[in-house]
Short mmCIF file of C-alpha atoms in Angstrom, two decimals:
data_model
loop_
_atom_site.label_atom_id
_atom_site.label_comp_id
_atom_site.label_asym_id
_atom_site.label_seq_id
_atom_site.Cartn_x
_atom_site.Cartn_y
_atom_site.Cartn_z
CA MET A 1 118.45 78.86 95.70
CA SER A 2 115.59 78.62 97.88
CA ILE A 3 112.78 79.38 95.27
CA LYS A 4 109.33 78.78 96.45
CA PHE A 5 106.79 78.50 93.65
CA GLY A 6 103.44 79.12 95.38
CA THR A 7 99.96 78.65 94.14
CA GLY A 8 100.39 81.73 91.73
CA GLY A 9 104.01 81.57 91.05
CA VAL A 10 106.95 83.44 92.71
CA ARG A 11 107.22 86.79 94.38
CA GLY A 12 109.97 88.33 96.41
CA LYS A 13 112.56 91.19 96.74
CA LEU A 14 115.07 91.74 93.94
CA GLY A 15 118.53 90.92 94.64
CA GLU A 16 121.42 88.68 93.85
CA GLU A 17 121.40 86.54 96.97
CA ALA A 18 119.78 83.25 97.28
CA GLY A 19 116.06 83.37 97.58
CA ARG A 20 115.75 86.69 95.94
CA ILE A 21 114.22 87.48 92.48
CA ASN A 22 117.01 87.86 89.79
CA GLU A 23 117.83 86.64 86.33
CA GLY A 24 119.18 83.35 87.58
CA ALA A 25 116.00 82.44 89.54
CA VAL A 26 113.80 83.51 86.60
CA ALA A 27 115.78 81.14 84.31
CA ARG A 28 115.54 78.36 86.84
CA VAL A 29 111.79 78.96 87.27
CA THR A 30 111.24 79.08 83.50
CA GLN A 31 113.30 75.91 82.98
CA GLY A 32 111.29 74.01 85.42
CA PHE A 33 108.19 75.54 83.74
CA ALA A 34 109.40 74.62 80.27
CA ASN A 35 109.97 70.96 81.32
CA HIS A 36 106.36 70.95 82.83
CA LEU A 37 104.94 72.14 79.44
CA ARG A 38 106.92 69.86 77.26
CA GLU A 39 105.50 66.89 79.14
CA ARG A 40 101.89 67.90 78.32
CA PHE A 41 101.94 69.68 74.99
CA ALA A 42 103.19 68.55 71.57
CA VAL A 43 103.87 72.04 70.33
CA PRO A 44 103.60 74.36 73.39
CA SER A 45 103.55 78.23 73.29
CA VAL A 46 103.58 80.97 76.06
CA ALA A 47 102.35 84.38 76.09
CA ILE A 48 104.48 86.82 78.29
CA CYS A 49 103.48 90.05 79.76
CA ARG A 50 105.38 92.39 82.21
CA ASP A 51 104.51 95.28 84.39
CA SER A 52 106.58 98.59 85.15
CA ARG A 53 108.75 97.24 87.72
CA HIS A 54 112.53 97.36 87.86
CA CYS A 55 114.09 94.42 85.89
CA SER A 56 110.50 93.28 84.49
CA ASP A 57 111.92 93.87 80.81
CA GLU A 58 114.97 91.92 81.46
CA PHE A 59 113.03 89.12 83.18
CA ALA A 60 110.56 88.79 80.45
CA ARG A 61 113.28 88.57 77.76
CA ARG A 62 115.18 86.10 79.94
CA ALA A 63 112.04 83.90 80.27
CA ALA A 64 111.65 83.98 76.53
CA GLU A 65 115.20 83.05 75.86
CA VAL A 66 114.89 79.88 78.10
CA LEU A 67 111.66 79.05 76.52
CA ALA A 68 113.01 79.21 73.09
CA GLY A 69 115.97 77.26 74.21
CA ASN A 70 113.62 74.48 74.95
CA GLY A 71 111.98 74.69 71.72
CA ILE A 72 108.90 76.66 73.04
CA ARG A 73 107.54 79.53 71.22
CA ALA A 74 107.39 82.74 73.50
CA LEU A 75 105.09 85.70 72.43
CA LEU A 76 105.89 89.00 74.23
CA PHE A 77 103.76 92.12 74.58
CA PRO A 78 106.04 94.87 72.97
CA ARG A 79 105.41 97.14 75.95
CA VAL A 80 103.97 96.98 79.57
CA GLU A 81 100.46 95.88 79.69
CA PRO A 82 97.89 94.94 82.35
CA THR A 83 97.71 91.39 83.74
CA PRO A 84 94.17 90.88 82.45
CA ALA A 85 95.48 91.45 78.81
CA LEU A 86 97.60 88.50 79.22
CA SER A 87 94.80 86.30 80.44
CA PHE A 88 92.95 87.42 77.33
CA ALA A 89 95.98 86.85 74.92
CA VAL A 90 96.47 83.37 76.28
CA ARG A 91 93.00 82.40 75.21
CA GLU A 92 92.95 84.49 72.22
CA LEU A 93 96.23 83.26 70.62
CA GLY A 94 95.59 79.57 71.62
CA CYS A 95 98.75 79.46 73.94
CA SER A 96 99.47 76.62 76.35
CA ALA A 97 100.33 78.92 79.21
CA GLY A 98 101.05 82.56 80.03
CA VAL A 99 103.68 84.33 82.23
CA VAL A 100 103.17 87.69 83.93
CA ILE A 101 106.31 89.46 85.34
CA THR A 102 104.84 91.45 88.19
CA ALA A 103 104.62 91.75 91.98
CA SER A 104 101.26 93.34 91.96
CA HIS A 105 100.84 96.09 94.47
CA ASN A 106 104.20 95.46 96.38
CA PRO A 107 106.72 98.13 96.97
CA LYS A 108 109.42 98.86 94.36
CA GLU A 109 111.88 96.34 95.92
CA TYR A 110 109.76 93.46 94.72
CA ASN A 111 109.13 91.63 91.50
CA GLY A 112 107.60 88.17 90.54
CA TYR A 113 106.65 85.54 88.23
CA LYS A 114 103.08 84.53 87.83
CA VAL A 115 101.91 81.64 85.76
CA TYR A 116 98.74 81.06 83.83
CA GLY A 117 97.32 77.95 82.38
CA ALA A 118 95.75 77.53 78.72
CA ASP A 119 92.40 78.45 80.19
CA GLY A 120 93.69 81.96 80.90
CA CYS A 121 93.42 81.38 84.62
CA GLN A 122 96.17 81.35 87.12
CA ILE A 123 97.37 77.77 87.64
CA THR A 124 95.80 75.32 90.02
CA VAL A 125 97.31 74.18 93.40
CA ALA A 126 98.11 70.81 91.73
CA ALA A 127 99.90 72.43 88.92
CA ALA A 128 101.85 74.67 91.03
CA ALA A 129 103.06 71.57 93.02
CA GLU A 130 104.17 69.85 89.91
CA ILE A 131 105.94 72.86 88.53
CA GLN A 132 107.82 73.23 91.82
CA ASP A 133 109.02 69.62 91.66
CA GLU A 134 110.39 70.40 88.19
CA ILE A 135 112.09 73.53 89.31
CA ASN A 136 113.71 71.54 92.32
CA ALA A 137 115.11 69.18 89.72
CA VAL A 138 116.73 71.81 87.65
CA GLY A 139 120.54 71.80 88.39
CA PRO A 140 122.97 74.59 88.11
CA ASP A 141 123.98 73.72 84.53
CA SER A 142 120.63 72.54 83.39
CA VAL A 143 119.07 75.85 82.00
CA GLN A 144 118.68 75.76 78.28
CA ALA A 145 118.63 79.05 76.61
CA VAL A 146 119.37 80.93 73.21
CA ALA A 147 120.31 84.50 72.74
CA TYR A 148 117.09 86.68 72.27
CA GLU A 149 118.11 87.79 68.84
CA GLU A 150 118.73 84.09 67.86
CA GLY A 151 115.33 83.29 69.18
CA VAL A 152 113.68 86.06 67.08
CA GLU A 153 115.57 84.86 63.92
CA SER A 154 114.43 81.20 64.43
CA GLY A 155 110.63 82.40 65.07
CA LEU A 156 110.64 80.96 68.42
CA ILE A 157 110.37 84.49 69.99
CA GLY A 158 107.79 87.01 68.74
CA LEU A 159 105.78 89.89 69.66
CA ILE A 160 102.03 89.93 70.32
CA PRO A 161 100.33 92.05 67.67
CA ASP A 162 98.28 95.27 68.84
CA ASP A 163 95.17 93.86 67.31
CA VAL A 164 95.02 91.48 70.29
CA LEU A 165 94.73 94.50 72.38
CA ASP A 166 91.90 95.87 70.07
CA ARG A 167 90.07 92.72 70.44
CA TYR A 168 90.46 92.89 74.31
CA CYS A 169 89.24 96.30 74.46
CA ASP A 170 86.20 95.26 72.43
CA ALA A 171 85.55 92.48 74.89
CA VAL A 172 85.80 94.84 77.82
CA LEU A 173 83.36 97.28 76.12
CA ALA A 174 80.89 94.57 75.39
CA GLN A 175 80.33 94.46 79.31
CA SER A 176 79.04 97.96 79.14
CA THR A 177 75.70 98.43 80.84
CA GLY A 178 75.08 101.43 78.55
CA ALA A 179 74.69 104.02 81.42
CA ASP A 180 75.24 107.52 80.23
CA CYS A 181 78.63 108.65 81.28
CA SER A 182 78.80 111.82 79.22
CA GLY A 183 78.37 114.12 82.21
CA LEU A 184 80.80 112.32 84.43
CA ARG A 185 84.09 113.90 85.53
CA VAL A 186 86.63 111.40 86.26
CA ALA A 187 90.04 111.65 87.92
CA TYR A 188 92.25 108.64 87.52
CA THR A 189 95.90 107.38 88.44
CA PRO A 190 97.61 104.22 87.06
CA LEU A 191 100.00 104.65 90.17
CA ASN A 192 102.87 104.51 87.56
CA GLY A 193 101.82 101.09 86.44
CA THR A 194 100.21 99.73 83.23
CA GLY A 195 96.66 100.87 83.18
CA LEU A 196 96.85 104.36 81.49
CA GLU A 197 96.73 103.00 77.76
CA LEU A 198 93.79 100.60 78.18
CA VAL A 199 91.95 102.21 80.90
CA SER A 200 91.80 105.59 79.10
CA ARG A 201 90.98 103.86 75.88
CA THR A 202 87.90 101.90 77.13
CA LEU A 203 86.76 104.91 79.26
CA ALA A 204 86.62 106.98 76.00
CA GLY A 205 84.61 104.04 74.56
CA ILE A 206 81.76 104.48 77.03
CA GLY A 207 81.67 108.22 76.48
CA VAL A 208 83.81 109.56 79.30
CA THR A 209 85.35 112.60 77.79
CA ASP A 210 86.16 114.61 80.82
CA LEU A 211 89.06 112.38 82.12
CA HIS A 212 91.88 113.85 84.25
CA VAL A 213 95.06 111.68 84.88
CA VAL A 214 97.53 112.43 87.72
CA PRO A 215 100.54 113.68 85.77
CA GLU A 216 103.11 112.54 88.42
CA GLN A 217 101.65 109.08 88.24
CA ALA A 218 100.74 108.72 84.66
CA GLU A 219 103.83 107.05 83.07
CA PRO A 220 105.26 103.64 83.81
CA ASN A 221 107.92 104.02 86.67
CA GLY A 222 109.23 101.22 88.67
CA ASP A 223 110.53 103.60 91.47
CA PHE A 224 106.92 104.65 92.14
CA PRO A 225 108.47 107.99 93.20
CA THR A 226 105.32 109.51 94.59
CA CYS A 227 103.80 106.42 96.00
CA PRO A 228 106.16 103.95 97.75
CA LYS A 229 103.24 101.46 98.21
CA PRO A 230 101.28 101.37 95.01
CA ASN A 231 98.37 99.75 96.54
CA PRO A 232 94.86 101.14 95.85
CA GLU A 233 93.74 99.77 99.20
CA GLU A 234 96.11 102.30 100.86
CA PRO A 235 94.55 105.81 101.32
CA ALA A 236 98.12 107.34 101.01
CA ALA A 237 98.52 105.88 97.54
CA LEU A 238 95.48 108.01 96.52
CA GLU A 239 96.58 111.30 98.01
CA LEU A 240 97.71 112.72 94.54
CA GLY A 241 94.62 111.42 92.98
CA VAL A 242 92.49 112.97 95.65
CA ALA A 243 94.12 116.41 95.28
CA LEU A 244 93.56 116.25 91.49
CA GLY A 245 89.97 115.30 91.96
CA GLN A 246 89.43 118.31 94.30
CA ARG A 247 91.08 120.58 91.76
CA VAL A 248 88.90 119.56 88.90
CA GLY A 249 85.69 118.86 90.77
CA ALA A 250 85.68 114.99 89.80
CA ASP A 251 82.69 112.95 90.52
CA VAL A 252 84.97 110.04 91.09
CA LEU A 253 88.54 109.01 91.46
CA LEU A 254 89.85 105.63 89.99
CA ALA A 255 93.23 104.04 90.99
CA THR A 256 94.63 100.85 89.34
CA ASP A 257 97.50 98.89 90.85
CA PRO A 258 100.80 98.49 88.75
CA ASP A 259 99.67 95.44 86.84
CA ALA A 260 96.12 96.85 86.57
CA ASP A 261 94.02 94.00 87.82
CA ARG A 262 92.68 95.73 90.99
CA VAL A 263 90.97 99.29 91.35
CA GLY A 264 90.29 101.47 94.21
CA VAL A 265 87.63 104.03 94.18
CA ALA A 266 87.04 107.33 96.05
CA VAL A 267 84.33 109.85 95.76
CA PRO A 268 83.65 113.26 97.20
CA HIS A 269 81.16 113.42 100.02
CA ASP A 270 80.17 116.49 102.17
CA GLY A 271 83.61 118.29 101.56
CA GLU A 272 85.86 115.06 101.89
CA TRP A 273 86.86 112.20 99.87
CA LYS A 274 85.78 108.82 100.90
CA LEU A 275 87.55 105.66 99.85
CA LEU A 276 85.25 102.72 99.34
CA THR A 277 86.28 99.41 100.53
CA GLY A 278 86.92 96.55 98.18
CA ASN A 279 83.83 94.88 99.70
CA GLU A 280 81.75 98.06 99.29
CA LEU A 281 82.49 98.61 95.68
CA GLY A 282 81.93 94.94 94.91
CA LEU A 283 78.64 95.04 96.54
CA LEU A 284 77.50 98.12 94.63
CA LEU A 285 78.61 96.66 91.42
CA LEU A 286 76.75 93.43 92.20
CA ASP A 287 73.50 95.19 93.02
CA PHE A 288 73.82 97.38 89.82
CA LEU A 289 74.65 94.52 87.44
CA ALA A 290 71.79 92.29 89.15
CA THR A 291 69.31 95.19 88.92
CA ARG A 292 70.02 95.85 85.31
CA ALA A 293 69.88 91.95 84.44
CA GLY A 294 66.59 91.68 86.16
CA ALA A 295 65.18 94.66 84.47
CA ALA A 296 66.24 93.33 81.03
CA GLY A 297 64.13 90.16 81.86
CA GLU A 298 66.88 87.79 82.12
CA ASP A 299 66.25 84.56 84.17
CA MET A 300 67.98 85.44 87.43
CA SER A 301 67.60 81.83 88.77
CA HIS A 302 70.32 80.75 86.39
CA LYS A 303 72.65 83.81 87.00
CA VAL A 304 75.90 83.05 89.13
CA VAL A 305 78.03 85.39 90.98
CA VAL A 306 81.30 84.16 92.38
CA THR A 307 83.22 85.53 95.33
CA THR A 308 85.42 84.23 98.09
CA ILE A 309 84.93 82.99 101.66
CA VAL A 310 86.86 86.02 102.94
CA SER A 311 84.76 88.54 100.92
CA ALA A 312 81.55 90.34 102.09
CA PRO A 313 78.86 88.33 103.90
CA MET A 314 76.33 90.88 102.73
CA ALA A 315 76.63 89.43 99.12
CA ASP A 316 74.69 86.52 100.34
CA ASP A 317 71.64 88.81 101.26
CA LEU A 318 71.94 90.50 97.82
CA ALA A 319 71.86 87.03 96.12
CA ARG A 320 68.66 86.06 98.00
CA VAL A 321 66.93 89.41 97.13
CA HIS A 322 67.97 89.21 93.47
CA GLY A 323 67.20 85.53 93.27
CA LEU A 324 70.63 84.43 91.76
CA GLU A 325 73.21 81.94 92.68
CA LEU A 326 76.10 82.96 94.71
CA ARG A 327 79.19 80.62 95.15
CA ARG A 328 82.10 81.08 97.59
CA THR A 329 85.51 79.73 96.61
CA LEU A 330 88.75 79.95 98.43
CA THR A 331 90.85 83.07 98.47
CA GLY A 332 92.35 83.95 95.18
CA PHE A 333 90.58 85.10 92.03
CA LYS A 334 91.95 82.15 90.19
CA PHE A 335 89.16 80.12 91.93
CA CYS A 336 86.73 82.42 90.48
CA GLY A 337 88.12 81.83 87.16
CA GLU A 338 87.84 78.05 87.64
CA GLN A 339 84.02 78.54 88.28
CA ILE A 340 83.68 80.25 84.94
CA GLY A 341 85.35 77.27 83.36
CA ILE A 342 82.88 74.88 85.12
CA LEU A 343 80.08 76.84 83.67
CA GLU A 344 81.67 76.85 80.29
CA ARG A 345 81.80 73.10 80.31
CA GLN A 346 78.23 72.97 81.32
CA GLY A 347 77.21 75.13 78.43
CA ARG A 348 76.34 77.89 80.95
CA GLU A 349 79.09 80.44 80.35
CA SER A 350 76.55 83.14 79.57
CA ASP A 351 75.09 82.59 83.18
CA PHE A 352 78.14 84.08 84.63
CA LEU A 353 77.19 87.64 85.96
CA PHE A 354 79.97 88.90 88.08
CA GLY A 355 83.00 87.92 90.27
CA LEU A 356 84.19 89.98 93.27
CA GLU A 357 86.58 89.63 96.07
CA GLU A 358 87.46 91.90 99.10
CA SER A 359 90.93 92.85 97.76
CA TYR A 360 89.49 95.25 95.09
CA GLY A 361 89.39 92.50 92.27
CA TYR A 362 86.41 92.36 89.98
CA LEU A 363 85.19 90.76 86.76
CA ALA A 364 82.18 90.96 84.42
CA GLY A 365 82.21 88.85 81.36
CA THR A 366 84.15 85.68 80.58
CA TYR A 367 86.69 86.89 78.03
CA VAL A 368 89.45 86.49 80.78
CA ARG A 369 89.67 84.36 83.77
CA ASP A 370 91.10 86.75 86.33
CA LYS A 371 90.24 89.97 87.95
CA ASP A 372 90.33 93.06 85.62
CA ALA A 373 90.70 96.56 86.61
CA VAL A 374 90.05 97.80 83.10
CA VAL A 375 86.47 96.52 83.03
CA SER A 376 86.07 97.40 86.60
CA CYS A 377 86.88 101.14 85.70
CA VAL A 378 84.32 101.07 82.95
CA LEU A 379 81.70 99.58 85.36
CA ALA A 380 82.64 101.79 88.27
CA CYS A 381 82.13 104.95 85.99
CA GLU A 382 78.80 103.61 84.79
CA LEU A 383 77.68 102.94 88.33
CA ALA A 384 78.84 106.53 89.46
CA ALA A 385 76.79 108.01 86.42
CA TYR A 386 73.69 105.80 87.24
CA TRP A 387 73.74 106.91 90.88
CA LYS A 388 74.63 110.62 89.94
CA ALA A 389 71.35 110.78 87.73
CA ARG A 390 69.52 109.75 90.90
CA GLY A 391 71.04 112.44 93.00
CA LEU A 392 73.32 110.20 95.17
CA ASP A 393 77.19 109.75 95.23
CA LEU A 394 78.64 106.30 95.62
CA TRP A 395 79.18 106.83 99.37
CA GLU A 396 75.46 107.63 99.63
CA ALA A 397 74.50 104.86 97.44
CA MET A 398 76.47 102.32 99.78
CA ARG A 399 74.85 103.72 102.89
CA ALA A 400 71.43 103.21 101.21
CA LEU A 401 72.38 99.52 100.60
CA TYR A 402 73.36 99.21 104.23
CA ASP A 403 69.99 100.70 105.46
CA ARG A 404 68.26 98.11 103.45
CA TYR A 405 70.23 95.03 104.28
CA GLY A 406 71.91 95.81 107.71
CA HIS A 407 75.20 97.81 108.38
CA TRP A 408 78.44 96.14 108.22
CA GLY A 409 81.89 96.92 109.39
CA ASN A 410 84.90 95.05 108.04
CA GLU A 411 88.59 95.01 108.70
CA GLN A 412 91.63 92.85 107.85
CA VAL A 413 94.01 92.19 110.62
CA SER A 414 97.63 91.05 109.85
CA VAL A 415 100.01 89.91 112.41
CA ALA A 416 103.72 89.38 111.14
CA TYR A 417 105.75 86.42 112.28
CA GLU A 418 109.49 87.66 111.16
CA GLY A 419 112.57 85.58 111.67
CA GLU A 420 113.61 81.98 110.85
CA ASP A 421 111.12 80.56 113.12
CA GLY A 422 108.34 82.60 111.70
CA ALA A 423 106.67 79.67 109.72
CA GLU A 424 106.72 77.55 113.05
CA ARG A 425 105.06 80.27 115.03
CA MET A 426 102.41 80.81 112.53
CA ALA A 427 101.66 77.04 112.41
CA ALA A 428 101.45 77.06 116.32
CA VAL A 429 98.86 79.86 116.14
CA MET A 430 96.65 77.91 113.77
CA ASP A 431 97.14 74.72 115.87
CA ALA A 432 96.13 76.53 118.98
CA LEU A 433 92.94 77.90 117.32
CA ARG A 434 91.95 74.27 116.24
CA SER A 435 92.65 72.67 119.57
CA GLU A 436 91.19 75.22 121.82
CA PRO A 437 87.82 75.96 120.37
CA LEU A 438 86.22 79.25 121.02
CA ALA A 439 82.92 79.67 122.63
CA GLU A 440 82.39 83.22 121.91
CA LEU A 441 84.18 86.33 120.19
CA GLY A 442 83.40 89.88 120.96
CA GLY A 443 80.51 88.87 123.41
CA LEU A 444 78.93 86.98 120.51
CA ALA A 445 78.36 83.23 120.79
CA VAL A 446 80.20 81.20 118.09
CA GLU A 447 77.22 79.47 116.29
CA ARG A 448 79.43 77.45 113.94
CA VAL A 449 83.07 76.64 113.13
CA ILE A 450 84.13 75.76 109.68
CA ASP A 451 87.66 74.23 109.20
CA TYR A 452 88.64 74.29 105.67
CA ALA A 453 91.80 72.23 106.16
CA PRO A 454 90.33 68.92 105.18
CA GLY A 455 88.30 70.37 102.53
CA ALA A 456 84.81 71.74 103.06
CA PRO A 457 81.45 72.00 101.05
CA MET A 458 81.44 75.06 98.84
CA PRO A 459 79.11 77.65 100.41
CA VAL A 460 76.39 78.47 98.02
CA VAL A 461 73.21 80.70 98.11
CA ASN A 462 70.40 79.71 95.86
CA PRO A 463 72.01 76.68 94.07
CA LEU A 464 70.19 75.83 90.83
CA PRO A 465 68.21 72.78 91.42
CA GLY A 466 70.12 69.52 90.24
CA SER A 467 73.40 71.26 90.17
CA PRO A 468 76.10 69.10 91.54
CA ALA A 469 77.56 70.14 95.08
CA GLN A 470 81.18 71.17 94.98
CA VAL A 471 83.96 70.64 97.82
CA LEU A 472 86.60 73.25 98.26
CA PRO A 473 90.26 72.06 98.12
CA PRO A 474 91.89 71.68 101.60
CA SER A 475 93.09 75.10 102.77
CA ASN A 476 94.57 76.21 106.15
CA VAL A 477 91.45 78.57 106.93
CA LEU A 478 89.32 78.57 110.03
CA GLU A 479 85.94 80.53 110.13
CA TRP A 480 83.74 81.40 113.04
CA ARG A 481 80.13 82.33 112.31
CA LEU A 482 78.74 84.47 115.21
CA ALA A 483 75.33 85.19 116.62
CA GLY A 484 73.61 87.92 114.75
CA GLY A 485 75.62 87.19 111.31
CA SER A 486 79.05 88.50 112.26
CA ARG A 487 82.04 86.39 110.93
CA VAL A 488 85.72 85.97 111.51
CA LEU A 489 87.99 84.00 109.21
CA VAL A 490 91.84 83.37 109.94
CA ARG A 491 94.43 82.01 107.50
CA PRO A 492 98.25 82.34 106.94
CA SER A 493 99.23 84.47 104.08
CA GLY A 494 100.55 82.55 101.08
CA THR A 495 103.07 85.33 100.10
CA GLU A 496 104.12 86.94 103.30
CA PRO A 497 105.17 85.65 106.92
CA LYS A 498 101.88 86.89 108.20
CA VAL A 499 98.57 85.49 109.76
CA LYS A 500 95.60 87.20 108.28
CA ALA A 501 92.19 87.61 109.88
CA TYR A 502 89.08 88.96 108.04
CA VAL A 503 86.61 90.50 110.67
CA PHE A 504 83.03 91.00 109.56
CA ALA A 505 80.71 92.64 112.21
CA LYS A 506 77.06 93.31 111.59
CA GLY A 507 74.74 95.81 113.35
CA GLU A 508 71.48 97.57 112.99
CA THR A 509 73.13 101.06 112.58
CA SER A 510 76.58 101.82 111.48
CA GLU A 511 77.59 102.96 114.91
CA GLU A 512 76.68 99.62 116.33
CA ALA A 513 78.55 97.61 113.49
CA GLU A 514 81.72 99.73 114.02
CA GLY A 515 81.67 99.43 117.87
CA LEU A 516 81.26 95.67 117.38
CA LEU A 517 84.16 95.59 114.78
CA ALA A 518 86.52 97.35 117.08
CA LYS A 519 85.80 94.97 119.92
CA LEU A 520 86.22 91.84 117.61
CA VAL A 521 89.45 93.24 116.08
CA ARG A 522 90.94 93.68 119.52
CA GLU A 523 90.17 90.19 120.49
CA VAL A 524 91.31 88.76 117.24
CA ARG A 525 94.61 90.71 117.51
CA GLY A 526 95.09 89.27 120.88
CA LEU A 527 94.49 85.67 119.70
CA LEU A 528 97.03 86.09 116.76
CA SER A 529 99.58 87.69 119.11
#
């Protein structure tokens, strides 16, 4: 069985054949994980969460059976819950680790197994490699398991009480800015995933009383019958939500992915609905939170925002204007979570202001160490209410930010490399980009090349004087910084046979930025093809 345990765990198509996600694969992965835990904890325990996908319940129970068979206590949420609730539960219950059975926003044919450390953060690259070694050592007869009922009777399998979710919701609501949402009309779709329970509950907590949920997508359903690709980045996933928003006259539409760690936002503008990009919503929230913190008299020079190297370059400009520190990590929100841990060890946990990534993931507060669509929905509603009170929708508010700091176009380009030689061809593309340096892209001179493969200094804006410099872990990423501020980054996907490029084009007007973006995208696609 060719199980590849990546930096976050395992994800793949369901099926009985080798290399697919099935109960045997889950058992083997869990046995390797159990061996890893027993070497490091005297009395280990694991919190387990699952989403609405096919076999998620069976896989969660199987993981619990194997953990219990190894003398490790397993605590399961009694029903489907968002991934961030698992991150919270690990820390709240003092568990050694956490497991989420999810394939995030992938189609219905997929499922997965994601692992968290005792800090509530997705495991590190080093831990993933160690767990992979343990999985490789698990033989066909090495899995130790007990029947689920036997585990319950012995006390090694139990349920996570609902009061943990009560405390999670309290922690989410503690991030509220206090903006008046009583006049806001909200449409919402959980895309047949896990978000309905906690999103509706926390929105009620900030005064959203006019909430309309897409009925066809309200309940958990692993078939995702009205939305084959339950990804809030995809406009097609929001079609029913937009239709509902039009019928009820909503001010904003929220759409959370199946494990409710990411959110997409659309708003009505001049008779049509506009979907904000992940970068745009992140920038609006960053500006909103920084403005509120500054107005409250907080020392902005100590505040820290964390984003990734492939997320909006414009965040640098906002950091400079607000006088706060911005750190860029490698791709993946776990690296943002690691930065919170660093601040915590320095006694600066309260200095963390916000985390954002281009793929619709955001976090305010330190109660979890991963992106959280529940708190993102709360903040998005408060953001919409704030600008509505000033006569602007969020589309207009974003255009106003562009007018102040420069207009940007951004697009993610993906080129697939299918077949047995896909990995070799991907490696060849990256090798060629390194061995044949580019002098220009899109007619713009390449001013700087950053190769993250050997490790590179963390890009930081406004570092606090005296703060130790950080070096990013080695990663197969290339970045070109172009004349005028535009950027292009290229990296192989960690979960799919694709090479991805993140293209950012800056112009004085939106037309100039979009024209340059189209030119850069054409050239980048040619380089990758």
